[in-house]
Coordinates of C-alpha atoms in Angstrom, one line a residue:
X1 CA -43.8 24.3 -0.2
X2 CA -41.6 21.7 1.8
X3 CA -42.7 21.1 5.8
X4 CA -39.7 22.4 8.0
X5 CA -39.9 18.8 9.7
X6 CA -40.6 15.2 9.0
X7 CA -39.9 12.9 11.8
X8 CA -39.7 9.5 11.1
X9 CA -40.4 6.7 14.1
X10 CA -38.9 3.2 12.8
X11 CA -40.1 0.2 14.5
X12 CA -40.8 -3.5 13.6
X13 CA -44.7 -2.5 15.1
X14 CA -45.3 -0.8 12.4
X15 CA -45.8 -2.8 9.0
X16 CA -47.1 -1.6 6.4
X17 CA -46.8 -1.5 2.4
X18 CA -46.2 1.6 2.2
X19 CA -45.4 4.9 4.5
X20 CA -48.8 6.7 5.5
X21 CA -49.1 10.5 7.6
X22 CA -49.8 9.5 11.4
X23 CA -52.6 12.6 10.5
X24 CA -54.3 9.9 8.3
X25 CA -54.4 7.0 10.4
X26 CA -55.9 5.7 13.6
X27 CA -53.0 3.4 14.2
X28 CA -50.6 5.6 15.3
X29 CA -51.0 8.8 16.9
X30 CA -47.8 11.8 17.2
X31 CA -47.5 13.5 20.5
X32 CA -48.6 16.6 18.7
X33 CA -48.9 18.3 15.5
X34 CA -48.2 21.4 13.7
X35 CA -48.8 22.3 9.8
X36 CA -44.6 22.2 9.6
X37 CA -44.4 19.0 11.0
X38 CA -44.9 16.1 9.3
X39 CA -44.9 12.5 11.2
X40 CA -44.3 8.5 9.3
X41 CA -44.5 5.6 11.2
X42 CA -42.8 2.7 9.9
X43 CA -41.3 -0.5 9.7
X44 CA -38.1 -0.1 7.2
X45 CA -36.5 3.8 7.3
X46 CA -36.0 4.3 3.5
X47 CA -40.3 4.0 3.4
X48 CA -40.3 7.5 5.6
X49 CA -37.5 8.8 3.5
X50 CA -39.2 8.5 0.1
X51 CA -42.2 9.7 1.3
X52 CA -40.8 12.7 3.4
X53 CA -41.2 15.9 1.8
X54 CA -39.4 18.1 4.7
X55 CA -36.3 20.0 4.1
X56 CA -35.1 18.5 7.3
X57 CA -35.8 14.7 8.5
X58 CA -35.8 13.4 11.6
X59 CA -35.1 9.4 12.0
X60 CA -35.6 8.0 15.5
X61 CA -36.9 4.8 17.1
X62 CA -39.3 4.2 20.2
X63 CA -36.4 4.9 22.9
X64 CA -36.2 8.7 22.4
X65 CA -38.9 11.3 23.2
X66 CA -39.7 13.9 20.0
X67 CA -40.8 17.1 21.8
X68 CA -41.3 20.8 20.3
X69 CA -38.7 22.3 22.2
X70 CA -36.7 19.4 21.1
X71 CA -37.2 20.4 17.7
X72 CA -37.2 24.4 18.6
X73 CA -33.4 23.3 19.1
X74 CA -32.7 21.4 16.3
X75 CA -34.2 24.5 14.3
X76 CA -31.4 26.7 16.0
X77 CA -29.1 24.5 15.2
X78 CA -29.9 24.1 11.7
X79 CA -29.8 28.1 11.6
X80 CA -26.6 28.1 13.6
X81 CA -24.5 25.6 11.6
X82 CA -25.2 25.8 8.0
X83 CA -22.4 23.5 6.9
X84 CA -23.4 20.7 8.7
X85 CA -25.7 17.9 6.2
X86 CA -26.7 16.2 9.4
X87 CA -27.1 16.4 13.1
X88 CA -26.3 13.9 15.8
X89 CA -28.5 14.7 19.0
X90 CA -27.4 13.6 22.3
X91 CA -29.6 11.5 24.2
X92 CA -30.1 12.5 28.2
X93 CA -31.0 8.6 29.6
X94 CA -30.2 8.3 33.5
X95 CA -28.4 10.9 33.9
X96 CA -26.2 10.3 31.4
X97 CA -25.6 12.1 28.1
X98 CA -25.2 9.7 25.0
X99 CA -23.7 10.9 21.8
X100 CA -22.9 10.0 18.1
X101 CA -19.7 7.9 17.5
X102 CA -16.0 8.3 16.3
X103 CA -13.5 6.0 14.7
X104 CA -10.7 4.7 17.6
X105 CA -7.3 4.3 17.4
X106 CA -7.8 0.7 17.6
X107 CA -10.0 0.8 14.2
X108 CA -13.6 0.5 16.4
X109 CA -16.7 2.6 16.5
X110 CA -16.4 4.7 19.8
X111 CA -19.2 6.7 21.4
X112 CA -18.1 10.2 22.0
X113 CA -17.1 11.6 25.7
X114 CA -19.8 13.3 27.6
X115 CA -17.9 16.3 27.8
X116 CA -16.8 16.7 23.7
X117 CA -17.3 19.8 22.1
X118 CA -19.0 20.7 18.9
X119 CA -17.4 18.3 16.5
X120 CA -18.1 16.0 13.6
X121 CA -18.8 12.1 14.2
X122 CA -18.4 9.4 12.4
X123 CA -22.2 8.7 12.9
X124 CA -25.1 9.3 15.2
X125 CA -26.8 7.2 18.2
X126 CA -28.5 4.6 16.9
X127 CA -31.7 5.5 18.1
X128 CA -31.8 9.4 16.8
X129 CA -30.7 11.7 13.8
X130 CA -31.3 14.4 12.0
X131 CA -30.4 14.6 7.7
X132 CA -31.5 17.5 5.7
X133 CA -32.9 16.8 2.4
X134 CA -30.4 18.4 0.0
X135 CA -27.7 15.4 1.7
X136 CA -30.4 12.3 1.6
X137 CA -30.8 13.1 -2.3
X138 CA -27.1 13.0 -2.7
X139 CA -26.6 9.6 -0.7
X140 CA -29.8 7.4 -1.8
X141 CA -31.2 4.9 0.2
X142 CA -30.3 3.4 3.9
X143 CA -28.7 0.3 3.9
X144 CA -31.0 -2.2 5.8
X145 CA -29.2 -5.3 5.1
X146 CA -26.7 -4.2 7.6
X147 CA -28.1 -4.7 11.5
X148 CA -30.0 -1.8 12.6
X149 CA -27.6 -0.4 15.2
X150 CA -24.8 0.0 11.9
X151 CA -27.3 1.2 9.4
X152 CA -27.1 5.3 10.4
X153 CA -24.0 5.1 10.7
X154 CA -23.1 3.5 7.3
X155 CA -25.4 6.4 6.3
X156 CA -23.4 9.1 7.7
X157 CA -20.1 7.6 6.5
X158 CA -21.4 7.6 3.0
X159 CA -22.5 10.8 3.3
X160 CA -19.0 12.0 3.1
X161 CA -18.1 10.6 0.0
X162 CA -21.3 12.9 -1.3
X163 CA -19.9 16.0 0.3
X164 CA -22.1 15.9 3.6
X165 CA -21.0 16.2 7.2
X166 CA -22.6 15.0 10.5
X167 CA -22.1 17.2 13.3
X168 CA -22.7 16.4 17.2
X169 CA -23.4 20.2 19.2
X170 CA -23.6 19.4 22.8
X171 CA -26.9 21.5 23.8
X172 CA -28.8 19.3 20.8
X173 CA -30.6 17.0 23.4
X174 CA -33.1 14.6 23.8
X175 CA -34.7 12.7 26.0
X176 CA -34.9 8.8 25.7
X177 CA -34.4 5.6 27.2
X178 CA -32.0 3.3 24.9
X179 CA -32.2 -0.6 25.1
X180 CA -29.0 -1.9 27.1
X181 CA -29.5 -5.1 25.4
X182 CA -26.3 -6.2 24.2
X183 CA -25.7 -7.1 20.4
X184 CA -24.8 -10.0 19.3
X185 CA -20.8 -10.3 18.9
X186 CA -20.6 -12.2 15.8
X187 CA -23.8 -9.8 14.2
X188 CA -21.6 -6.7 15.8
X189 CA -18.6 -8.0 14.1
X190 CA -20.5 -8.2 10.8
X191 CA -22.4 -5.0 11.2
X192 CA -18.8 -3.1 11.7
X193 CA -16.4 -4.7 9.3
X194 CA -18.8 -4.5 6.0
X195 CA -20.0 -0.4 7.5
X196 CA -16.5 0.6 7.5
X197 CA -15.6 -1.6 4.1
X198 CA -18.4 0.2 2.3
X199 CA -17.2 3.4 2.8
X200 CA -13.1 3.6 4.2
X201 CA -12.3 0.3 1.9
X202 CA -9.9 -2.4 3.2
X203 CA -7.5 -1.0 5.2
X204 CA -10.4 0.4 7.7
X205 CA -12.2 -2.8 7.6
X206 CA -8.9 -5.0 7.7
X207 CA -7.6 -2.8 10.8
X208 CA -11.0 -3.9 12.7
X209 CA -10.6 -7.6 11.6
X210 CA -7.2 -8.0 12.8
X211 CA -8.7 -7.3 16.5
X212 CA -12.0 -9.5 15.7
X213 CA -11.0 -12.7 13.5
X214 CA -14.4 -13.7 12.7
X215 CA -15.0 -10.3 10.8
X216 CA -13.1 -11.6 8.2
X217 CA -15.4 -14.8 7.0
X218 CA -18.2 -11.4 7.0
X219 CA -16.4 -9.3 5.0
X220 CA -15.5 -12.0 2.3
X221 CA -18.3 -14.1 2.2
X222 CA -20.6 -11.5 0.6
X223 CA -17.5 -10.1 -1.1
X224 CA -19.0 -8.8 -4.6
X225 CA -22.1 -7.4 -3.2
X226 CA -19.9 -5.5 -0.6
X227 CA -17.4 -4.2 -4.0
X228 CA -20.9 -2.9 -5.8
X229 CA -22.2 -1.4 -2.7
X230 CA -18.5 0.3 -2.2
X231 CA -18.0 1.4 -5.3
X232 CA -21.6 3.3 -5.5
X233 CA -20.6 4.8 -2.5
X234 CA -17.4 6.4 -3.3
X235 CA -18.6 7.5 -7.0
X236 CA -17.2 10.6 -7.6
X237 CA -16.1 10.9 -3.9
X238 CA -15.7 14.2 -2.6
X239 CA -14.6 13.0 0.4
X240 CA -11.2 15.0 1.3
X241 CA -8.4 13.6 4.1
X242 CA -9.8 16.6 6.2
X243 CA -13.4 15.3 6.1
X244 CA -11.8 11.8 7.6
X245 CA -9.2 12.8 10.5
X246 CA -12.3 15.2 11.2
X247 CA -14.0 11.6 12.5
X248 CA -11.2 10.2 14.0
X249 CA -10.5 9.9 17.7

C-alpha cells in the first residue's frame, strides 16, 4: 500500500549513493514521523523520486519548515482539487507571502501577486512543491543540468505536455526562510532561455533573448542536446492552448 506522503529535503549536505529512509539513518533526523509519511534526504531530487513510493511527494529544500498541519493542508487540498497534478505552496517569510511563478508579458518568469487567487502557475517556488505520483510517472526525471532555481519549474512546464497542471491555492502555506542571494545573471539567463526552449520551443525562448542577448550563445551552444531534450518533452503532447494562456500573466 502506497504512504500518503514522501517528502523529499534536497541539499548539497546530503551525499550519498543512493536515497535512504531518514527512519534508517542516524544522519539525518525528520521533525516527526507518522506510518504515512515517508522522509529522503538527498543530494540530487530525482534519487528521492525513484525511491519515493507515496502517492503524493513533497520536494523542498532547507529554507521551508515541513510541519503536520502543513501537510494536514496539502491533504485538503489534494481532496479539494482533484484536477490539479501538482501543488505550488506559498511560502510565509517576513511577513510576506511568496508564491509559484507565471510567464510575463515581457517573456520572463514572474512570481505571482500576493493577493492572486486560486490559479495555475507556470511553476512553483523554488524551494517547495508538491507532485502526485500518477504526474511524476508521466514526466520522468528532473532536469538537474539546469541551475537549481529553473529545475521545478522546467518540471512543471513539462508536466503540461503530459497532461498535468500545477495549481497555486492561496491558504496552502508554509513557513520558511528563502536565500535572498541573488543568481548569477549570465547562469539566470541560461537557466530561463533553455527551461522555456525545452518546453514552449523558440518563440518562448527567442522572446526572452531578445530582452537578454547573452541567452542566445546559451540556447545555441548546447543546441542538439536542448532539440533531444525538447522533443522528449513534447512527445505526444497533450498540452492544449488553454493549458498555456492558463500560465500566462
Amino acid at each position: 500500500m502506497l504512504r500518503q506522503f514522501d517528502v523529499i529535503i534536497v541539499s548539497d549536505r546530503f551525499k550519498a549513493d543512493t536515497a535512504n529512509s531518514a527512519q534508517d539513518t542516524q544522519q539525518n533526523v525528520p521533525p516527526f514521523t507518522d506510518p504515512s509519511l515517508g522522509w529522503f534526504f538527498v543530494d540530487d531530487i530525482n534519487k528521492g523520486l525513484e525511491a519515493s513510493e507515496a502517492e503524493w511527494i513533497v520536494v523542498a529544500t532547507e529554507n521551508v519548515e515541513i510541519t503536520r498541519d502543513f501537510l494536514n493542508n496539502l491533504a485538503e487540498c489534494n481532496a479539494s482539487f482533484p484536477m490539479a497534478d501538482a501543488l505550488a505552496p506559498r511560502i510565509k517569510a517576513a511577513g510576506k507571502f511568496l508564491g509559484g511563478s507565471i510567464i510575463a508579458k515581457n517573456g520572463d518568469f514572474e512570481q505571482i501577486s500576493e493577493n492572486s487567487a486560486i490559479r495555475f502557475v507556470a511553476g512553483p517556488h523554488p524551494d517547495v512543491a508538491a507532485f502526485s505520483r500518477r504526474i511524476v510517472q508521466r514526466t520522468g526525471r528532473v532536469d538537474t543540468t539546469l541551475p537549481a532555481r529553473f529545475q521545478l519549474t522546467d518540471y512543471s512546464l513539462r508536466m503540461l505536455h503530459a497532461g498535468g497542471r500545477m495549481l497555486s491555492v492561496p491558504y496552502l502555506v508554509i513557513d520558511g526562510n528563502p536565500a535572498d542571494s541573488q543568481m548569477d545573471p549570465k547562469e539566470y539567463d541560461t537557466g530561463c532561455v533553455r527551461t522555456l526552449y525545452k518546453s514552449l520551443g523558440i518563440t518562448a525562448a527567442g522572446k526572452f533573448a531578445l530582452r537578454h542577448p547573452r541567452a542566445w550563445s546559451a540556447l545555441f551552444r548546447r543546441h542538439k542536446a536542448l532539440n533531444a531534450k525538447r522533443e522528449a518533452a513534447i512527445s505526444l503532447s497533450k498540452m492544449t492552448p488553454e493549458m498555456l494562456r492558463d500560465i500566462k500573466e
